[in-house]
Coordinates of C-alpha atoms in Angstrom, one line a residue:
Chain Q
S1447 CA 57.9 -17.6 62.4
A1448 CA 59.8 -19.4 65.2
V1449 CA 62.1 -22.5 64.6
I1450 CA 60.8 -25.6 66.4
S1451 CA 62.9 -28.7 66.9
Q1452 CA 62.0 -32.0 68.3
K1453 CA 64.2 -34.8 69.6
P1454 CA 64.3 -37.6 68.8
S1455 CA 63.0 -37.4 65.3
R1456 CA 62.1 -41.1 65.4
D1457 CA 62.6 -44.1 67.7
I1458 CA 61.7 -47.8 68.0
C1459 CA 61.0 -48.8 71.6
Q1460 CA 60.1 -52.0 73.4
R1461 CA 56.8 -52.5 75.1
G1462 CA 56.7 -51.4 78.7
T1463 CA 59.5 -48.8 78.4
S1464 CA 59.1 -45.0 78.4
L1465 CA 60.3 -42.4 76.0
T1466 CA 60.7 -38.6 76.6
I1467 CA 60.3 -36.3 73.6
Q1468 CA 61.8 -32.8 73.7
C1469 CA 60.4 -29.7 72.0
Q1470 CA 62.7 -26.7 71.7
V1471 CA 61.7 -23.3 70.3
D1472 CA 64.2 -20.6 69.4
S1473 CA 62.1 -17.8 70.9
Q1474 CA 59.7 -17.4 73.9
V1475 CA 56.2 -18.5 73.1
T1476 CA 53.0 -18.2 75.2
M1477 CA 51.4 -21.5 74.4
M1478 CA 52.8 -25.0 73.7
F1479 CA 50.8 -28.0 72.8
W1480 CA 51.3 -31.7 72.3
Y1481 CA 49.4 -33.7 69.7
R1482 CA 49.3 -37.3 68.6
Q1483 CA 48.8 -38.4 65.0
Q1484 CA 48.0 -42.1 64.7
P1485 CA 48.8 -43.8 61.4
G1486 CA 46.7 -42.5 58.7
Q1487 CA 44.7 -40.3 61.1
S1488 CA 44.2 -36.7 61.9
L1489 CA 45.7 -34.9 64.9
T1490 CA 44.4 -35.3 68.4
L1491 CA 45.3 -32.8 71.1
I1492 CA 46.9 -34.5 74.1
A1493 CA 47.5 -31.5 76.4
T1494 CA 48.4 -27.9 76.7
A1495 CA 51.8 -27.5 78.3
N1496 CA 51.6 -24.7 80.9
Q1497 CA 54.8 -22.9 82.0
G1498 CA 55.3 -23.3 85.7
S1499 CA 52.2 -25.4 86.4
E1500 CA 50.6 -28.7 85.6
A1501 CA 49.6 -29.4 82.0
T1502 CA 45.9 -29.3 80.9
Y1503 CA 44.9 -32.7 79.5
E1504 CA 42.2 -33.4 77.0
S1505 CA 39.6 -36.0 77.6
G1506 CA 41.1 -39.5 77.2
F1507 CA 44.6 -38.5 78.2
V1508 CA 46.1 -38.7 81.7
I1509 CA 49.2 -37.4 83.4
D1510 CA 50.3 -40.8 84.5
K1511 CA 50.5 -42.0 80.9
F1512 CA 51.7 -38.7 79.3
P1513 CA 53.6 -36.6 81.9
I1514 CA 54.5 -33.2 80.5
S1515 CA 57.0 -30.6 81.7
R1516 CA 57.4 -27.0 80.7
P1517 CA 60.1 -25.4 82.7
N1518 CA 60.3 -22.2 80.7
L1519 CA 58.8 -20.4 77.7
T1520 CA 61.0 -22.1 75.1
F1521 CA 61.1 -25.8 76.1
S1522 CA 58.7 -28.7 76.9
T1523 CA 58.9 -32.4 77.2
L1524 CA 56.3 -35.2 76.7
T1525 CA 56.9 -38.6 78.1
V1526 CA 55.1 -41.6 76.8
S1527 CA 55.0 -44.0 79.7
N1528 CA 54.7 -47.8 79.9
M1529 CA 54.4 -48.0 76.1
S1530 CA 52.3 -50.5 74.1
P1531 CA 52.1 -51.0 70.4
E1532 CA 48.9 -48.8 70.4
D1533 CA 51.2 -45.8 71.3
S1534 CA 52.9 -46.1 67.9
S1535 CA 52.2 -42.6 66.4
I1536 CA 53.7 -39.4 65.4
Y1537 CA 53.9 -37.0 68.3
L1538 CA 53.9 -33.3 67.4
C1539 CA 54.5 -30.2 69.5
S1540 CA 53.0 -26.9 68.4
I1541 CA 53.3 -23.3 69.5
S1542 CA 51.5 -20.1 69.4
G1543 CA 51.6 -16.6 71.0
G1544 CA 54.6 -14.6 72.1
R1545 CA 55.9 -12.9 68.9
L1546 CA 53.6 -15.1 66.9
L1547 CA 49.9 -14.7 66.2
S1548 CA 47.9 -16.0 69.0
D1549 CA 45.3 -17.6 66.8
T1550 CA 47.8 -19.6 64.7
Q1551 CA 49.7 -22.7 65.7
Y1552 CA 53.0 -23.7 64.2
F1553 CA 54.2 -27.3 64.4
G1554 CA 57.4 -29.0 65.0
P1555 CA 58.7 -31.7 62.6
G1556 CA 57.3 -34.5 64.8
T1557 CA 58.6 -37.6 66.5
R1558 CA 57.8 -40.9 64.9
L1559 CA 57.5 -43.6 67.5
T1560 CA 57.2 -47.3 66.9
V1561 CA 56.5 -49.6 69.8
L1562 CA 57.2 -53.3 69.3
Chain W
G321 CA 30.3 -26.9 69.3
N322 CA 33.2 -26.5 66.8
S323 CA 34.0 -29.1 64.2
V324 CA 35.5 -29.4 60.7
T325 CA 34.4 -31.8 58.0
Q326 CA 36.8 -32.4 55.2
M327 CA 36.5 -34.1 51.9
E328 CA 37.6 -37.7 52.1
G329 CA 40.5 -38.9 50.0
P330 CA 42.6 -40.2 48.7
V331 CA 42.6 -37.9 45.7
T332 CA 44.8 -38.6 42.6
L333 CA 45.3 -36.0 39.9
S334 CA 47.4 -35.7 36.9
E335 CA 49.9 -32.9 36.8
E336 CA 48.4 -29.5 35.8
A337 CA 44.9 -30.6 36.8
F338 CA 42.6 -28.3 38.8
L339 CA 42.4 -29.2 42.5
T340 CA 39.5 -28.6 44.9
I341 CA 39.5 -30.1 48.5
N342 CA 36.2 -29.3 50.2
C343 CA 36.1 -28.2 53.8
T344 CA 33.0 -27.1 55.8
Y345 CA 32.9 -26.1 59.5
T346 CA 30.6 -25.7 62.4
A347 CA 31.5 -23.0 65.0
T348 CA 29.7 -21.3 67.8
G349 CA 31.7 -18.0 67.3
Y350 CA 33.7 -16.4 64.6
P351 CA 36.6 -18.7 63.9
S352 CA 39.8 -18.3 62.0
L353 CA 40.2 -21.0 59.3
F354 CA 43.4 -22.7 58.2
W355 CA 44.9 -25.1 55.7
Y356 CA 47.9 -27.1 56.8
V357 CA 50.0 -29.4 54.6
Q358 CA 52.0 -32.4 55.7
Y359 CA 54.5 -33.6 53.2
P360 CA 55.7 -37.3 53.4
G361 CA 57.7 -37.8 56.5
E362 CA 57.4 -34.3 57.8
G363 CA 55.4 -32.3 60.3
L364 CA 52.5 -29.9 59.5
Q365 CA 53.2 -26.6 57.8
L366 CA 50.8 -23.7 57.7
L367 CA 49.7 -23.3 54.1
L368 CA 47.2 -20.4 54.4
K369 CA 44.7 -18.9 56.7
A370 CA 41.7 -16.5 56.8
T371 CA 40.4 -14.7 59.9
K372 CA 37.1 -13.3 58.8
A373 CA 34.3 -13.7 56.3
D374 CA 35.2 -13.1 52.7
D375 CA 38.9 -13.2 53.4
K376 CA 40.9 -15.1 50.9
G377 CA 44.1 -16.9 52.0
S378 CA 46.7 -17.7 49.4
N379 CA 50.1 -19.2 49.2
K380 CA 52.1 -21.2 46.7
G381 CA 49.3 -21.0 44.1
F382 CA 46.7 -22.4 46.6
E383 CA 43.7 -20.3 47.6
A384 CA 40.8 -20.6 50.0
T385 CA 38.0 -18.2 50.6
Y386 CA 36.2 -17.9 54.0
R387 CA 32.5 -18.3 53.1
K388 CA 30.3 -17.6 56.2
E389 CA 27.1 -18.1 54.3
T390 CA 28.0 -21.6 53.3
T391 CA 30.4 -22.2 56.3
S392 CA 33.0 -23.4 53.9
F393 CA 36.8 -22.9 53.3
H394 CA 37.5 -25.0 50.2
L395 CA 41.1 -25.3 49.0
E396 CA 41.8 -24.7 45.3
K397 CA 44.8 -24.7 43.0
G398 CA 44.6 -24.1 39.3
S399 CA 47.4 -26.4 38.2
V400 CA 48.9 -29.0 40.6
Q401 CA 52.4 -30.3 40.5
V402 CA 54.0 -33.5 41.5
S403 CA 55.5 -31.7 44.5
D404 CA 52.1 -30.9 45.8
S405 CA 51.6 -34.5 46.8
A406 CA 50.9 -34.4 50.5
V407 CA 48.1 -34.6 53.1
Y408 CA 46.1 -31.5 53.5
F409 CA 44.3 -30.6 56.8
C410 CA 41.6 -28.0 57.2
A411 CA 41.4 -26.6 60.7
L412 CA 39.6 -23.9 62.7
S413 CA 40.5 -21.9 65.8
D414 CA 37.9 -20.0 67.8
S415 CA 40.3 -18.2 70.1
R416 CA 37.7 -15.9 71.6
N417 CA 35.5 -18.7 72.8
T418 CA 37.7 -21.8 73.2
G419 CA 41.1 -20.3 73.7
N420 CA 43.8 -21.9 71.6
Q421 CA 41.9 -25.1 70.9
F422 CA 42.3 -26.2 67.3
Y423 CA 39.9 -28.4 65.5
F424 CA 41.3 -30.4 62.6
G425 CA 39.6 -32.2 59.8
T426 CA 40.6 -35.8 59.0
G427 CA 43.0 -34.9 56.3
T428 CA 42.9 -35.4 52.5
S429 CA 45.7 -37.3 50.9
L430 CA 46.6 -35.9 47.4
T431 CA 48.8 -37.7 44.9
V432 CA 49.8 -35.9 41.7
I433 CA 51.1 -38.1 38.9
P434 CA 53.2 -36.9 36.1

């Protein structure tokens, strides 16, 4: 399977600031996704990052709060804007397709965000 | 619609005990089924998968069988180790009907004590 890295691995941020999380894959993949995992909870899909076009957001998530970029088939960013303590979560990117099986998702190590 | 219902935890077992974590699903089509594992402080790792009825996925001593008649995909291991302590997520993907949308269960936390 592909190697997925995320930066930063963790961060502590102040209320009202923004943080951009990077997801880098070592090979081209068709699909990239961003998930949120709130403390003690399961995963919630934020959006599908589309290469060359706007991301597709799930219900309850909006572009102004979670802008996403995907400039090529190996890289994506998620920004958490105007943060509040409720945004404290683990943010995970996942991938599928390309040389990988299209029905299976592989996850990055996650970014642990704490908002004070 | 599609959904996954997973046995609630936390589960605490002694080393070498038998493990079962129940997972049932609802799907409109013919989903693929997955178990992911999340070790403390890490992201999710694919543990095993099955893509059609009666398939058995297996890895690291864990097994799960895709049972269409009972819409289940229970995770089992005959003898757990302390290193198996983690959170386990059941998930389904119905790529023919809902693209790459994944549906996750709520996760089951397992602690194995020596």
